[in-house]
mmCIF file of C-alpha atoms and ligand atoms in Angstrom:
data_model
loop_
_atom_site.group_PDB
_atom_site.id
_atom_site.type_symbol
_atom_site.label_atom_id
_atom_site.label_comp_id
_atom_site.label_asym_id
_atom_site.label_seq_id
_atom_site.Cartn_x
_atom_site.Cartn_y
_atom_site.Cartn_z
ATOM 1 C CA MET A 53 -19.893 97.380 -27.603
ATOM 2 C CA THR A 54 -20.127 96.310 -31.494
ATOM 3 C CA ALA A 55 -21.223 97.770 -34.854
ATOM 4 C CA LYS A 56 -21.790 94.962 -36.483
ATOM 5 C CA LYS A 57 -25.099 93.280 -36.846
ATOM 6 C CA TYR A 58 -25.649 89.443 -36.817
ATOM 7 C CA GLU A 59 -29.016 88.031 -38.110
ATOM 8 C CA PHE A 60 -28.842 84.717 -35.842
ATOM 9 C CA LEU A 61 -27.190 86.690 -32.766
ATOM 10 C CA SER A 62 -29.063 88.983 -31.337
ATOM 11 C CA ASP A 63 -27.507 92.596 -29.342
ATOM 12 C CA GLU A 64 -28.017 91.209 -26.027
ATOM 13 C CA ASP A 65 -26.414 87.173 -27.101
ATOM 14 C CA VAL A 66 -23.424 89.872 -28.413
ATOM 15 C CA GLU A 67 -23.390 91.656 -24.544
ATOM 16 C CA SER A 68 -23.463 88.730 -22.874
ATOM 17 C CA PHE A 69 -20.671 86.368 -24.461
ATOM 18 C CA LEU A 70 -18.513 89.042 -24.616
ATOM 19 C CA THR A 71 -19.046 90.066 -20.573
ATOM 20 C CA THR A 72 -19.747 86.271 -19.143
ATOM 21 C CA GLY A 73 -18.215 84.089 -21.921
ATOM 22 C CA MET A 74 -21.789 82.477 -23.101
ATOM 23 C CA VAL A 75 -24.566 82.866 -24.721
ATOM 24 C CA CYS A 76 -28.044 80.444 -24.839
ATOM 25 C CA ILE A 77 -29.753 79.414 -27.952
ATOM 26 C CA ARG A 78 -32.955 78.902 -26.712
ATOM 27 C CA ASN A 79 -35.346 75.652 -28.528
ATOM 28 C CA ALA A 80 -32.588 75.620 -31.075
ATOM 29 C CA PHE A 81 -34.474 72.106 -31.856
ATOM 30 C CA THR A 82 -37.522 70.521 -30.640
ATOM 31 C CA SER A 83 -37.820 68.139 -27.965
ATOM 32 C CA GLU A 84 -38.822 64.837 -30.603
ATOM 33 C CA GLN A 85 -35.725 65.791 -32.545
ATOM 34 C CA GLY A 86 -33.965 65.373 -28.979
ATOM 35 C CA GLU A 87 -36.601 62.266 -28.249
ATOM 36 C CA GLN A 88 -35.088 60.863 -31.474
ATOM 37 C CA TRP A 89 -31.639 60.760 -30.397
ATOM 38 C CA SER A 90 -32.205 60.283 -26.509
ATOM 39 C CA ARG A 91 -35.284 57.428 -26.323
ATOM 40 C CA ASP A 92 -32.110 54.240 -25.967
ATOM 41 C CA THR A 93 -30.938 56.088 -23.637
ATOM 42 C CA PHE A 94 -31.682 53.656 -21.356
ATOM 43 C CA VAL A 95 -31.215 50.143 -23.034
ATOM 44 C CA ARG A 96 -28.195 51.509 -24.241
ATOM 45 C CA LEU A 97 -26.795 51.856 -19.787
ATOM 46 C CA GLY A 98 -28.751 48.294 -19.504
ATOM 47 C CA TYR A 99 -30.246 50.525 -16.886
ATOM 48 C CA ASP A 100 -34.176 50.442 -15.757
ATOM 49 C CA PRO A 101 -35.310 53.965 -16.206
ATOM 50 C CA HIS A 102 -37.806 53.245 -13.133
ATOM 51 C CA ASP A 103 -35.709 52.073 -11.455
ATOM 52 C CA PRO A 104 -33.031 54.483 -9.650
ATOM 53 C CA GLU A 105 -31.666 51.282 -8.010
ATOM 54 C CA THR A 106 -30.458 49.386 -11.133
ATOM 55 C CA TRP A 107 -28.348 53.566 -11.858
ATOM 56 C CA ALA A 108 -24.872 52.025 -11.232
ATOM 57 C CA GLN A 109 -22.887 54.833 -11.900
ATOM 58 C CA THR A 110 -23.673 58.633 -10.753
ATOM 59 C CA ARG A 111 -22.269 59.922 -14.256
ATOM 60 C CA ILE A 112 -21.775 58.653 -16.804
ATOM 61 C CA HIS A 113 -19.664 59.326 -20.843
ATOM 62 C CA MET A 114 -21.358 57.770 -23.453
ATOM 63 C CA PRO A 115 -19.735 57.024 -26.341
ATOM 64 C CA SER A 116 -21.431 58.481 -30.063
ATOM 65 C CA LEU A 117 -23.077 55.341 -32.393
ATOM 66 C CA ASN A 118 -24.977 58.204 -34.558
ATOM 67 C CA HIS A 119 -23.616 61.715 -35.728
ATOM 68 C CA ARG A 120 -25.382 64.310 -37.688
ATOM 69 C CA PRO A 121 -24.325 67.821 -39.474
ATOM 70 C CA VAL A 122 -25.456 71.009 -37.144
ATOM 71 C CA LYS A 123 -26.238 72.425 -39.156
ATOM 72 C CA ASP A 124 -28.834 70.389 -40.795
ATOM 73 C CA PHE A 125 -29.990 69.234 -37.283
ATOM 74 C CA SER A 126 -29.851 72.618 -35.691
ATOM 75 C CA PRO A 127 -30.093 75.705 -38.388
ATOM 76 C CA ARG A 128 -30.476 78.033 -35.353
ATOM 77 C CA ALA A 129 -27.551 76.732 -33.079
ATOM 78 C CA TRP A 130 -25.340 76.806 -36.278
ATOM 79 C CA GLY A 131 -25.889 80.414 -37.573
ATOM 80 C CA ALA A 132 -25.262 80.989 -34.268
ATOM 81 C CA ILE A 133 -22.408 79.259 -33.921
ATOM 82 C CA CYS A 134 -20.460 80.591 -37.519
ATOM 83 C CA GLU A 135 -21.570 84.321 -36.178
ATOM 84 C CA LEU A 136 -19.317 83.736 -32.784
ATOM 85 C CA CYS A 137 -16.232 81.830 -34.651
ATOM 86 C CA GLY A 138 -16.445 84.812 -36.947
ATOM 87 C CA GLY A 139 -18.185 82.425 -39.984
ATOM 88 C CA GLU A 140 -18.732 79.388 -41.436
ATOM 89 C CA ASP A 141 -15.017 79.564 -43.200
ATOM 90 C CA ARG A 142 -13.182 79.447 -39.964
ATOM 91 C CA ILE A 143 -15.011 76.179 -38.819
ATOM 92 C CA GLN A 144 -13.758 72.961 -39.539
ATOM 93 C CA GLN A 145 -16.144 70.291 -40.473
ATOM 94 C CA PRO A 146 -17.535 67.326 -40.423
ATOM 95 C CA ALA A 147 -18.764 70.384 -37.617
ATOM 96 C CA GLN A 148 -21.776 67.098 -35.925
ATOM 97 C CA TRP A 149 -23.119 66.220 -33.341
ATOM 98 C CA GLY A 150 -23.700 63.039 -31.795
ATOM 99 C CA ASP A 151 -25.259 61.108 -28.641
ATOM 100 C CA SER A 152 -22.283 60.735 -27.095
ATOM 101 C CA PHE A 153 -24.833 62.179 -23.814
ATOM 102 C CA ILE A 154 -22.891 63.028 -20.633
ATOM 103 C CA VAL A 155 -25.675 61.699 -18.040
ATOM 104 C CA ASN A 156 -26.203 62.364 -15.192
ATOM 105 C CA LEU A 157 -28.117 60.022 -12.613
ATOM 106 C CA GLY A 158 -27.197 61.871 -9.066
ATOM 107 C CA ALA A 159 -27.067 59.495 -5.918
ATOM 108 C CA PRO A 160 -29.097 59.293 -3.478
ATOM 109 C CA GLU A 161 -27.892 61.372 -0.630
ATOM 110 C CA HIS A 162 -27.565 64.298 -3.350
ATOM 111 C CA ALA A 163 -31.169 65.526 -1.881
ATOM 112 C CA GLU A 164 -28.737 66.390 1.500
ATOM 113 C CA THR A 165 -25.152 67.279 -0.106
ATOM 114 C CA TRP A 166 -25.966 69.414 -2.913
ATOM 115 C CA GLN A 167 -24.662 72.544 -2.871
ATOM 116 C CA PRO A 168 -25.001 76.244 -5.425
ATOM 117 C CA PRO A 169 -22.047 76.430 -7.120
ATOM 118 C CA THR A 170 -18.883 77.987 -4.982
ATOM 119 C CA ALA A 171 -15.223 77.988 -5.915
ATOM 120 C CA ASN A 172 -14.463 75.397 -3.952
ATOM 121 C CA SER A 173 -16.943 73.471 -6.045
ATOM 122 C CA PRO A 174 -15.753 69.708 -7.454
ATOM 123 C CA GLY A 175 -13.971 69.537 -10.673
ATOM 124 C CA TRP A 176 -13.555 73.061 -12.530
ATOM 125 C CA HIS A 177 -12.026 72.389 -15.775
ATOM 126 C CA LYS A 178 -11.435 74.323 -19.186
ATOM 127 C CA ASP A 179 -12.578 71.875 -21.772
ATOM 128 C CA GLY A 180 -9.713 69.591 -24.100
ATOM 129 C CA ASP A 181 -8.279 67.090 -22.856
ATOM 130 C CA PHE A 182 -7.016 65.796 -25.912
ATOM 131 C CA PHE A 183 -3.865 68.856 -27.080
ATOM 132 C CA ARG A 184 -1.247 70.718 -25.651
ATOM 133 C CA HIS A 185 -3.392 74.444 -24.537
ATOM 134 C CA PHE A 186 -1.865 77.948 -25.863
ATOM 135 C CA LEU A 187 -3.787 81.212 -25.997
ATOM 136 C CA ASP A 188 -4.567 80.958 -29.709
ATOM 137 C CA SER A 189 -5.941 76.837 -29.775
ATOM 138 C CA PRO A 190 -7.236 76.188 -32.656
ATOM 139 C CA GLU A 191 -8.682 72.736 -31.437
ATOM 140 C CA GLN A 192 -11.435 74.219 -28.930
ATOM 141 C CA GLY A 193 -13.402 77.035 -30.821
ATOM 142 C CA LEU A 194 -15.959 77.413 -29.049
ATOM 143 C CA LEU A 195 -17.822 74.718 -25.934
ATOM 144 C CA THR A 196 -21.343 73.508 -26.995
ATOM 145 C CA ILE A 197 -23.425 72.007 -24.517
ATOM 146 C CA ILE A 198 -26.779 71.008 -25.885
ATOM 147 C CA LEU A 199 -29.211 69.889 -23.770
ATOM 148 C CA TRP A 200 -31.537 66.612 -24.715
ATOM 149 C CA SER A 201 -33.356 66.370 -21.299
ATOM 150 C CA ASP A 202 -34.852 68.885 -19.343
ATOM 151 C CA VAL A 203 -32.491 70.560 -16.868
ATOM 152 C CA LEU A 204 -34.061 72.193 -13.629
ATOM 153 C CA PRO A 205 -32.191 73.735 -10.571
ATOM 154 C CA ARG A 206 -30.328 71.674 -8.374
ATOM 155 C CA GLY A 207 -31.187 69.073 -10.895
ATOM 156 C CA GLY A 208 -27.346 67.943 -11.820
ATOM 157 C CA ALA A 209 -27.100 71.046 -13.930
ATOM 158 C CA THR A 210 -23.650 71.950 -15.661
ATOM 159 C CA PHE A 211 -21.844 74.608 -13.381
ATOM 160 C CA VAL A 212 -21.165 77.337 -14.641
ATOM 161 C CA ALA A 213 -17.854 80.320 -13.657
ATOM 162 C CA THR A 214 -19.052 83.495 -16.213
ATOM 163 C CA ASP A 215 -16.296 85.302 -14.596
ATOM 164 C CA SER A 216 -13.518 83.070 -15.875
ATOM 165 C CA VAL A 217 -12.032 84.135 -19.498
ATOM 166 C CA PRO A 218 -10.683 86.899 -18.265
ATOM 167 C CA VAL A 219 -9.154 84.984 -15.451
ATOM 168 C CA VAL A 220 -8.286 81.888 -18.218
ATOM 169 C CA ALA A 221 -7.062 84.535 -20.957
ATOM 170 C CA ARG A 222 -4.090 86.536 -18.043
ATOM 171 C CA PHE A 223 -2.943 82.426 -17.314
ATOM 172 C CA MET A 224 -2.383 81.811 -20.904
ATOM 173 C CA ALA A 225 -0.952 85.366 -22.101
ATOM 174 C CA ASP A 226 2.762 84.775 -21.855
ATOM 175 C CA LYS A 227 2.987 80.634 -22.131
ATOM 176 C CA THR A 228 4.169 80.811 -25.273
ATOM 177 C CA GLU A 229 5.218 77.077 -23.847
ATOM 178 C CA GLY A 230 1.494 76.178 -24.103
ATOM 179 C CA THR A 231 -0.469 74.455 -21.165
ATOM 180 C CA LEU A 232 -1.007 70.633 -20.760
ATOM 181 C CA PRO A 233 -4.684 69.681 -19.531
ATOM 182 C CA ASN A 234 -3.967 68.390 -16.943
ATOM 183 C CA SER A 235 -1.168 70.892 -15.853
ATOM 184 C CA PHE A 236 -3.347 74.491 -15.591
ATOM 185 C CA GLY A 237 -3.674 74.845 -11.444
ATOM 186 C CA PHE A 238 -7.469 74.914 -11.891
ATOM 187 C CA LYS A 239 -7.949 75.359 -7.951
ATOM 188 C CA ASP A 240 -5.380 78.370 -7.744
ATOM 189 C CA LEU A 241 -7.650 79.925 -11.351
ATOM 190 C CA ILE A 242 -11.020 79.417 -9.785
ATOM 191 C CA ALA A 243 -10.547 80.915 -6.651
ATOM 192 C CA GLN A 244 -9.794 84.107 -8.445
ATOM 193 C CA CYS A 245 -13.586 83.749 -9.845
ATOM 194 C CA HIS A 246 -16.478 85.416 -8.520
ATOM 195 C CA GLN A 247 -19.863 84.318 -10.432
ATOM 196 C CA PHE A 248 -21.312 81.688 -11.002
ATOM 197 C CA VAL A 249 -24.669 79.744 -12.231
ATOM 198 C CA GLU A 250 -26.383 76.205 -13.287
ATOM 199 C CA ALA A 251 -27.052 76.161 -17.487
ATOM 200 C CA THR A 252 -30.531 74.839 -16.387
ATOM 201 C CA GLY A 253 -32.894 74.867 -19.636
ATOM 202 C CA LYS A 254 -35.310 72.338 -21.887
ATOM 203 C CA THR A 255 -34.366 70.425 -24.263
ATOM 204 C CA GLY A 256 -33.484 71.822 -27.936
ATOM 205 C CA ASP A 257 -31.513 74.832 -25.245
ATOM 206 C CA VAL A 258 -28.190 75.103 -26.496
ATOM 207 C CA TYR A 259 -24.844 76.711 -24.929
ATOM 208 C CA LEU A 260 -22.622 78.213 -26.489
ATOM 209 C CA MET A 261 -19.697 78.962 -24.614
ATOM 210 C CA HIS A 262 -15.604 80.564 -24.435
ATOM 211 C CA PRO A 263 -13.580 78.286 -25.237
ATOM 212 C CA TYR A 264 -11.671 79.601 -22.309
ATOM 213 C CA ILE A 265 -14.932 79.273 -19.677
ATOM 214 C CA LEU A 266 -14.199 76.926 -16.562
ATOM 215 C CA HIS A 267 -16.782 74.360 -15.576
ATOM 216 C CA ALA A 268 -17.826 71.575 -13.974
ATOM 217 C CA SER A 269 -20.175 68.767 -13.518
ATOM 218 C CA SER A 270 -22.510 68.893 -10.346
ATOM 219 C CA GLU A 271 -24.711 66.457 -7.981
ATOM 220 C CA ASN A 272 -28.524 65.951 -9.070
ATOM 221 C CA ALA A 273 -30.407 66.373 -6.392
ATOM 222 C CA LEU A 274 -33.706 65.725 -8.416
ATOM 223 C CA ARG A 275 -32.546 62.373 -9.709
ATOM 224 C CA LEU A 276 -34.527 63.479 -13.076
ATOM 225 C CA PRO A 277 -31.759 61.849 -15.863
ATOM 226 C CA ARG A 278 -29.815 64.979 -16.998
ATOM 227 C CA LEU A 279 -28.930 64.421 -20.910
ATOM 228 C CA ILE A 280 -25.816 67.379 -22.290
ATOM 229 C CA THR A 281 -23.372 65.937 -25.006
ATOM 230 C CA ASN A 282 -19.887 69.212 -24.788
ATOM 231 C CA PRO A 283 -19.110 68.512 -28.826
ATOM 232 C CA PRO A 284 -16.550 71.439 -29.296
ATOM 233 C CA ILE A 285 -16.414 73.584 -32.550
ATOM 234 C CA HIS A 286 -12.960 72.645 -34.319
ATOM 235 C CA LEU A 287 -11.057 75.962 -35.767
ATOM 236 C CA LYS A 288 -9.497 75.485 -39.096
ATOM 237 C CA GLU A 289 -6.735 78.049 -38.293
ATOM 238 C CA PRO A 290 -5.109 79.089 -34.998
ATOM 239 C CA MET A 291 -7.156 81.950 -33.572
ATOM 240 C CA ASN A 292 -5.283 85.305 -34.237
ATOM 241 C CA PHE A 293 -5.234 88.491 -32.164
ATOM 242 C CA ASP A 294 -3.266 90.588 -34.117
ATOM 243 C CA ARG A 295 -5.609 90.836 -37.332
ATOM 244 C CA ALA A 296 -4.439 93.485 -40.198
ATOM 245 C CA ASP A 297 -7.898 93.919 -41.196
ATOM 246 C CA GLY A 298 -9.050 94.006 -37.701
ATOM 247 C CA ASP A 299 -11.492 91.322 -38.400
ATOM 248 C CA TYR A 300 -11.448 89.586 -34.745
ATOM 249 C CA SER A 301 -14.262 87.216 -34.839
ATOM 250 C CA LEU A 302 -15.888 87.769 -31.143
ATOM 251 C CA ILE A 303 -14.062 84.352 -29.658
ATOM 252 C CA GLU A 304 -10.967 86.761 -30.429
ATOM 253 C CA LYS A 305 -12.736 89.845 -29.657
ATOM 254 C CA THR A 306 -13.623 88.874 -26.353
ATOM 255 C CA VAL A 307 -10.255 87.671 -25.152
ATOM 256 C CA LEU A 308 -8.383 91.278 -26.111
ATOM 257 C CA ASN A 309 -11.501 92.683 -23.950
ATOM 258 C CA ALA A 310 -9.333 90.085 -21.469
ATOM 259 C CA LEU A 311 -6.431 91.656 -21.450
ATOM 260 C CA GLY A 312 -7.292 95.299 -21.908
ATOM 261 C CA VAL A 313 -5.867 95.511 -25.356
ATOM 262 C CA ASP A 314 -6.443 96.118 -28.839
ATOM 263 C CA ARG A 315 -4.404 93.439 -30.378
ATOM 264 C CA PHE A 316 -1.889 90.783 -29.466
ATOM 265 C CA PRO A 317 0.318 88.875 -31.198
ATOM 266 C CA PHE A 318 0.774 85.476 -29.741
ATOM 267 C CA ALA A 319 3.108 82.833 -31.266
ATOM 268 C CA PRO A 320 3.868 80.009 -29.637
ATOM 269 C CA THR A 321 7.433 78.335 -29.197
ATOM 270 C CA VAL A 322 6.579 74.475 -29.189
ATOM 271 C CA PRO A 323 5.199 72.578 -31.364
ATOM 272 C CA ARG A 324 1.241 71.965 -31.490
ATOM 273 C CA GLU A 325 0.813 68.618 -29.794
ATOM 274 C CA ARG A 326 -2.813 66.158 -29.882
ATOM 275 C CA ILE A 327 -2.977 63.908 -26.765
ATOM 276 C CA ILE A 328 -4.778 60.539 -26.561
ATOM 277 C CA PRO A 329 -6.907 60.976 -23.666
ATOM 278 C CA GLU A 330 -7.332 57.319 -21.702
ATOM 279 C CA ARG A 331 -11.030 57.983 -22.049
ATOM 280 C CA VAL A 332 -10.675 57.346 -25.981
ATOM 281 C CA ARG A 333 -8.701 54.112 -25.412
ATOM 282 C CA ARG A 334 -12.072 52.398 -23.265
ATOM 283 C CA GLN A 335 -15.008 53.812 -25.785
ATOM 284 C CA GLN A 336 -14.016 51.157 -27.982
ATOM 285 C CA GLU A 337 -15.038 48.154 -25.005
ATOM 286 C CA VAL A 338 -18.108 50.611 -24.271
ATOM 287 C CA ILE A 339 -19.493 50.912 -27.316
ATOM 288 C CA ALA A 340 -20.043 47.271 -27.964
ATOM 289 C CA GLN A 341 -21.861 46.417 -24.947
ATOM 290 C CA GLU A 342 -23.919 49.017 -25.639
ATOM 291 C CA LYS A 343 -24.173 47.560 -29.571
ATOM 292 C CA ALA A 344 -24.883 44.466 -27.785
ATOM 293 C CA ARG A 345 -27.419 45.803 -25.525
ATOM 294 C CA LEU A 346 -29.117 47.752 -28.645
ATOM 295 C CA ALA A 347 -29.277 43.954 -30.576
ATOM 296 C CA ALA A 348 -30.768 42.365 -27.510
ATOM 297 C CA ALA A 349 -33.799 44.957 -26.745
ATOM 298 C CA GLY A 350 -34.510 44.321 -31.074
ATOM 299 C CA ILE A 351 -32.907 48.145 -31.333
HETATM 300 O O1 AKG B 630 -21.357 66.790 -17.100
HETATM 301 C C1 AKG B 630 -21.257 67.885 -16.895
HETATM 302 O O2 AKG B 630 -22.481 68.886 -16.613
HETATM 303 C C2 AKG B 630 -19.968 68.766 -17.463
HETATM 304 C C3 AKG B 630 -19.316 68.174 -17.832
HETATM 305 C C4 AKG B 630 -18.028 68.682 -18.540
HETATM 306 O O3 AKG B 630 -17.576 69.349 -18.351
HETATM 307 C C5 AKG B 630 -16.954 67.412 -18.939
HETATM 308 O O4 AKG B 630 -16.920 66.256 -19.254
HETATM 309 O O5 AKG B 630 -15.771 68.261 -19.669
HETATM 310 FE FE1 FE2 B 631 -16.148 70.519 -19.709
#
């Protein structure tokens, strides 16, 4: 498929990204590194890790209290991210990871109600609730899913539709006016998909996914706390599907393949637009609550 050789991505990784829109970098950091970041999670939440009766919420999006540059924390993940994006110089800095865990604790009934992923699973979406989406949007250059706990089958793993990138590419290709995050009609898009997986793995595994990929949260039948983060990689410039020198990134190539063309000039006809989601407004309150709990625990 490609003659280009990469340092961090194997030929299989490249093939996997081009055909399924995702690749998993296993052991991108150690479990000790992960533990250092996640050990205070239950204090921050105000729950007893040993007593599920105290787990008031099924899934929690925590705010971020600490950040580190990806490049320092996991040079292997960073190397792979750069290779997918077409080089470090195309990535907006600072590119950081934080402890804004998405914790999936499940609920007692999930042991009975859990179902494998299908087009009928609830909650399919493309990430990016903070901008108007265009085919070439730079705000979400990659979706990354970082595993801060082991994630077992039926254990609250993110569901991923591995044939969704072409469906979303075709949907956005002629929409020069863009699409607001809540206007995609994800039910119609996911109905065109047929391949679904659970993004399982171990602490330290990192999934790198195409920004268009459709995915969903799931029930946690096991009730082993599942911790991930999903920070976007931002690009400095919009994606370019009409490069004079042909130096397309793997992300761009995946889109061109999906559309079945060698080049695809695209220009938005309305301005790019940032949106402030409600979750960001709420975050300041939650940060204050978590800091009070950490202080009360002497941390
Ligand atoms: O919790 C998950 O598994 C996925 C979360 C997600 O996709 C999101 O918050 O955008
Ligand atoms: Fe998401």
